[in-house]
Each structure stands twice: as C-alpha cells, then as structure tokens.
Amino acid sequence: MNIANLIKIALKALANNKMRGFLTMLGIIIGVASVITMLAIGQGSKKSIQSQISEMGSNMIMIQPGADMRGGVRQSASAMETLKLADYENIAVETRYLAAVSPTVNSSGQVIYGANNKPSTIYGVNQDYLEIRRYSIGDGNMFTEQDITSAAKVCVVGKTVVDELFTNGENPIGKIIRFNKIPFTIVGILTNKGYNSMGMDQDDIILAPFTTIQKRVLAITHLQGINASAIKEEYTEQAISEIADILRRNHKLKPDDDDDFTIRSMEELSSMMTSTMNILTVLLASVAGISLLVGGIGIMNIMYVSVTERTREIGLRMSIGAKGVDILSQFLIESILISVTGGLIGVLLGVLLSLLVNFGINFPIYIQAWSILLSFGVCTLTGIFFGWYPAKKAAQLDPIEAIRFE
Amino acid sequence: MKTENIHTHNSPASPSPKGARGKEIIRLEHIARDFHVGDEVVHALRDVSFTIREGEFVTIMGSSGSGKSTLLNTLGCLDTPTRGEYYLDGTSVRTMGKNSRATLRNRKIGFVFQSYNLLPKTTAIENVELPLLYNPSYNASSRKQKAIESLKAVGLGDRLNHRSNQMSGGQMQRVAIARALVNDPAVILADEATGNLDTRTSYDILVLFQRLHAEGRTIIFVTHNPEISTYSGRNILLKDGRVVADTENNTIQSAAEAFAKLPVEED
Ligand SMILES: Nc1ncnc2c1ncn2[C@@H]1O[C@H](COP(=O)(O)OP(=O)(O)O)[C@@H](O)[C@H]1O
Ligand SMILES: [Mg+2]
C-alpha cells in the first residue's frame, strides 16, 4: 500500500478518536515545547554573557591585589595594598604581549554641578583605559600625560553624567563639577556606549588621572588594581604569565610563596561562563528531553491499546489481502503522525513560550534552527521507536484469531 | 427452479457429482489439519478431498466442531493444512509464503463473515474499496468506481455514503458482500453469513447469493443450518473433520419465492 493511502488511513483512525489522539499528542507537545524553550533560554543567556564579555573587551586582563580567594575568607587590609605604582610601571615597560595598561583606583560619591547632583563613581586611570574598556572621546579631549604627572583636577565624563548634571543644555567642556567637594574640570566627553547586556549603564562614568584620585580623593599610594589589554585574545595566557613573573619579582616572593595578587582575564571568565552555560543548557534540555521520552511512552501505550481495540480490523485487513508489512506500516505511520503533529504543535508552542519569556520577563532568549530540527527529529524518532513494538505486534497477529477477537 | 447446475467430473480425487461445466477453481487432495493443544492432537480435518468448479454454489454443512471453519480458512488461504495439497485456481497453496498467500487472498478470494466485520464509522464505499487498497493496480478513482459498481450489484446503490453504524444488519451484510465481490474473486467464501440475521433478512441475503450465483459467481457457503442447503446446488456434509456426504441438489429452492411466502413481520 502506498504512503498516501497509509496516511489517509492513519488520519481517519485519529479522526475517529480525536480526544485520545490529542491527549497522546499532549505528551509530545509538552516535551518538544519545553526542549525548545529550555534551549532558547540556555542559549540566550550564553549569548548574552558572551556579548557582554566582548563589549567589555575579550582580551582584557584584570590584576587585583590579594591572593586568589574566590568565595574564601576576607583578607586583611594590608594584603589588599600589594599593588604599587612600580608594579604598573614595570608591567607597562617590560611585557611584550600587552597593548595597553592602566592603573585603577576608584571612589564612589556624589557629583555636584550647580543645583544638580547625582551619585556616581569616579575612576582614576590613565589614557590606556579608553582602549582597554573600548571607550572613545566624543567631545573635547582625554586628559594628558602632563595631567597625570601633576595630578591635575581634570576629568572625562560619560553621557549620563552630562545629562543629569547639565540639565539646561550648556556645553559641559571647561565646566567644573565637584566630586566629594573636590572640583574637577571637564576636559572631554565619552561617546555613548549605552547599556551593557546586564542592564548596566556604561555611560554613567567619570574618568580622572589615577594620580589625582590617589592623592586628592583617596589619599593612598597603592593601586586598587591594574587593567590591561593583551595585543590579541590568543596572547592572553602569555601576557598573564609575564605579568605574574614581574609581580612576583617586584614583591620579592619566594618560589613556594603564594601569589599576593590575582590575575583574571576575560578570556578565562568567558570560557568559564560559556562552559557553565553549556552545562546549564544540557541540564535544562535533558529535563525537557525526559518529558519527550515520557511523551513517547504515552504513544506506545496508546498504540498498544489501539492495536488491541482494532484486532478485528487487523484480522479483516489481513484476510482481504493486507500483508504483515502493510499492517506494520499502517500503525507505524499512525504513531509517527501523532508524534510529528505533536512535534509541530510543540515547536510552535515552544517558540511562542520563548518569545513570551523574552517579552514578558525580559529574559534573553536565542532560538537556534538546530534546536527546532533536533526536537522535531527526536520526536519523529520517538514515534518510530515507540510505535514499532505495537505495530510489530499488530503485524504478527494471526488473521484467523484476530478476526474472531471479541 | 434452476436445473442447469449439473456437475461433470473427471478428477479421481474428487467425489463430487458429474456433469458440471466450467474450469476447476478449487481442488483439495487429502487435506488434513491437526491442532496441537497441550499434549493432545485435535484432528480438525482428516483426509478431505473434493473439487469445486467455476459457477458452483456449494453449502458446507456440519454440526458445531465438525471442521467447517477450519476448512473454510484453508480454502481462504488463511490457514495451511498439515498434510495434503490445495490448488486454488491452478496454483498450489501449500508451498506459498505468508505474503504470497496474502496477495492470493486479495486477488482470488472474497470473504463474507458472520459478523460483517465492517470498519466502524466508515462509509459503505470506503468499506467496499478496502481490498483494492492492497492492490497497486487500482488508483483512487478506479477503486471508487469499482466499489460503487459492487454496491449497486448488491442493491445498495442508494446507500453509498452511509456509515456502518447507520445501517441495519442486512444492509451491513450487503456491504460486506459487496466488499467480497469488489476484487472479482475466483470464489466467494461465506462463513455463517446469515448467522446473525433474523429469518426475513436471512432470506433476503440468500436471494442475493442466489442472484450472484446466477450471474456466474462461484460461492461456498458454510452453515450449520440444513435449511439453507436447499437453496444451493451442492451440499458437502462434514463430520469430525471428514466429508461424509457430497450430494448434488437437483431441486434447488428459490430463495425469492420462500422470501415472498414469509409472513410480513409487524413492527
Ligand atoms: N486454533 C485451534 N486450536 C486448537 N483447536 C482448534 C483450533 N481451531 C479449531 N480447533 C478445533 O478443531 C475442530 C474443528 O473446529 P472448527 O473448524 O471451528 O469447527 P466448526 O466451524 O465446524 O464449528 C474443533 O474441535 C475445534 O476445537
Ligand atoms: Mg465455525
């Protein structure tokens, strides 16, 4: 018997038992929809983290004082003051794999201009910081080497700071804002960067010479950190090992002493995040996959019932000339039809749910074509696999007994 | 009354009456069928031999358990005999595989069952088309056309799209007969085809069988009701798996006349 006729027979059998067909499909629908939604959520978060990392500069390296104690005990204040200016200078001069190096010191507080004020953070950096964090100057200029040497009270501000302080539209360049009562002259304005994918406003920022922040704001001589940027992402590892050598030498650490600093790279962070997200995706998808499996078992169950119920029909078909293979394909096609129809509805529902998650609670999603193909393929296979045994059972019935079955 | 059913016979294996015309459709040679139930062997058929020619209307009779159904299953290529040879329309069935037997059934046999065995919630046309679905030489339109012809032949030309659950027992059996005719079988095999019907409807169906026979069909009608044998041209009597009588009926009754004499039932 040809496929078109088999499909017609299967459709008719389903139409004769619509409610049951639908309930059987429900398992597959839920399974496929959840696989697609879970993958969309998993892939969405992964993509958002990746794009966030690349926004921040994927070849960025962050050096912090204190030993690597992720999630460990708090370290003493002195342990947090191990990074000195000399460390920065040596790193800047000696390493071959860095394109840019900047010290960082920062302070949070109120910025005031006239009657306007807002809480903000002022970052003490050098000119390289722009390159490291992928900022650029839109208006005016970056502060100069001279400003750093003289610890000049100048700053560069982001668009959000400008918008909130200069409410009457005057040109901020040359104006003086006060940060914790210390006056800073604005010399430049950063180009808009917008929000990053974590929803942080990257334009709510004030940059000043690190020397100024050290001396006039924080009154410290150490550095809170050093940010650098490898010449290429691939050279991150080499850059890190050179930096470590310089710091260990400067800090006079013995070979078996632990580092008194921590170096992290975006690349490391990114691969860590990616692998975490991959694990999460696999986890979500397998939970969803199990529901697909349960759906498949539901199909098998119903197909067994259907074969038993239609024993006489099978006997009749055989007595008028149906071969075993005709009966087998009839029931196989029926179960494939259930699973494929369920799969189609599931795909639609899954895409809809993903979009709902995206628009409803603003969660990043990413629907990949392969996730649709995968779940569709899997549920067709489910139909074949779980339909096989009931169909085989039907095909092996003895026509004489089948036709007398009560 | 019909008198043209005179059998001629020259096969030594067949004890059936002489004088029939037409080619040999069925030839059984020493057929035996044993069933093993636990340690016991049930001899459902023992050494059955006969020949049936084109255009015969034969009733096979016997009490319950005498082997009628087993014989019919053998004739219908649903069952294979333990011993003996069976030739259907010239081909030996004994050596055939399952699939070839299925194809043979599809082309040469028309079954009519006691309990109709129509597909539920399915129209008359669709039910009648069914055997042709398993024959690749028919397409959708030739199937439909053939089914309509067949339904007209059993007097259901005005019930083509009625579903099986919208029909009376007699109508359902007519659909089943139309289904048995649709593939132009070499032989129609009916197992207690009137067993589920009331007297009036039974006669109605018998009239139809007699008409089909008059049109040249070969019919084998299994029944335990001796009355029915008076409407066919030849009676084979089974007892304990053996043919104990194979007689020609020279005084075939007209089912139509019997039907006309029946008292009209009140509703
Ligand atoms: N599949 C089977 N297994 C065992 N015994 C069977 C089977 N089919 C028929 N028989 C036996 O064979 C004998 C003939 O049965 P059957 O052909 O059905 O008789 P009838 O149709 O004349 O009533 C009975 O004794 C029955 O019990
Ligand atoms: Mg019987």
XYZ file of C-alpha atoms and ligand atoms in Angstrom, chain A residues 398 400-401 404, chain B residues 33 35-37 42-45 62-71 73 191-192 222 238, ligand 1:
54
model
C -2.877 -14.430 13.309
C -7.912 -16.273 11.906
C -7.785 -15.449 15.582
C -12.828 -13.634 15.752
C -5.317 -30.196 9.630
C -4.062 -28.684 16.063
C -1.805 -29.364 18.975
C -3.431 -28.437 22.237
C -7.067 -32.293 17.590
C -7.787 -33.556 14.101
C -9.929 -30.726 12.784
C -9.756 -32.063 9.227
C -21.903 -29.963 9.692
C -22.523 -29.689 13.365
C -20.512 -27.393 15.547
C -16.908 -28.569 15.804
C -17.076 -30.649 12.655
C -14.332 -28.600 10.996
C -16.297 -26.227 8.783
C -14.420 -23.092 9.775
C -11.085 -24.846 9.579
C -11.963 -25.986 6.082
C -9.864 -20.993 6.499
C -18.946 -18.398 6.952
C -22.415 -18.477 8.551
C -20.662 -22.606 5.296
C -18.680 -32.683 7.337
N -6.758 -22.877 16.575
C -7.212 -24.020 17.074
N -6.540 -24.663 18.038
C -6.980 -25.851 18.517
N -8.077 -26.462 18.122
C -8.804 -25.896 17.149
C -8.412 -24.634 16.577
N -9.317 -24.284 15.641
C -10.240 -25.299 15.628
N -9.924 -26.223 16.524
C -10.678 -27.476 16.773
O -10.926 -28.101 15.548
C -12.214 -28.608 15.495
C -12.986 -28.010 14.345
O -13.234 -26.642 14.612
P -13.968 -25.649 13.618
O -13.346 -25.786 12.281
O -14.007 -24.331 14.209
O -15.436 -26.300 13.600
P -16.809 -25.642 13.134
O -16.510 -24.393 12.431
O -17.414 -26.683 12.281
O -17.598 -25.446 14.383
C -12.854 -28.292 16.840
O -12.720 -29.451 17.657
C -12.026 -27.170 17.390
O -11.978 -27.234 18.783
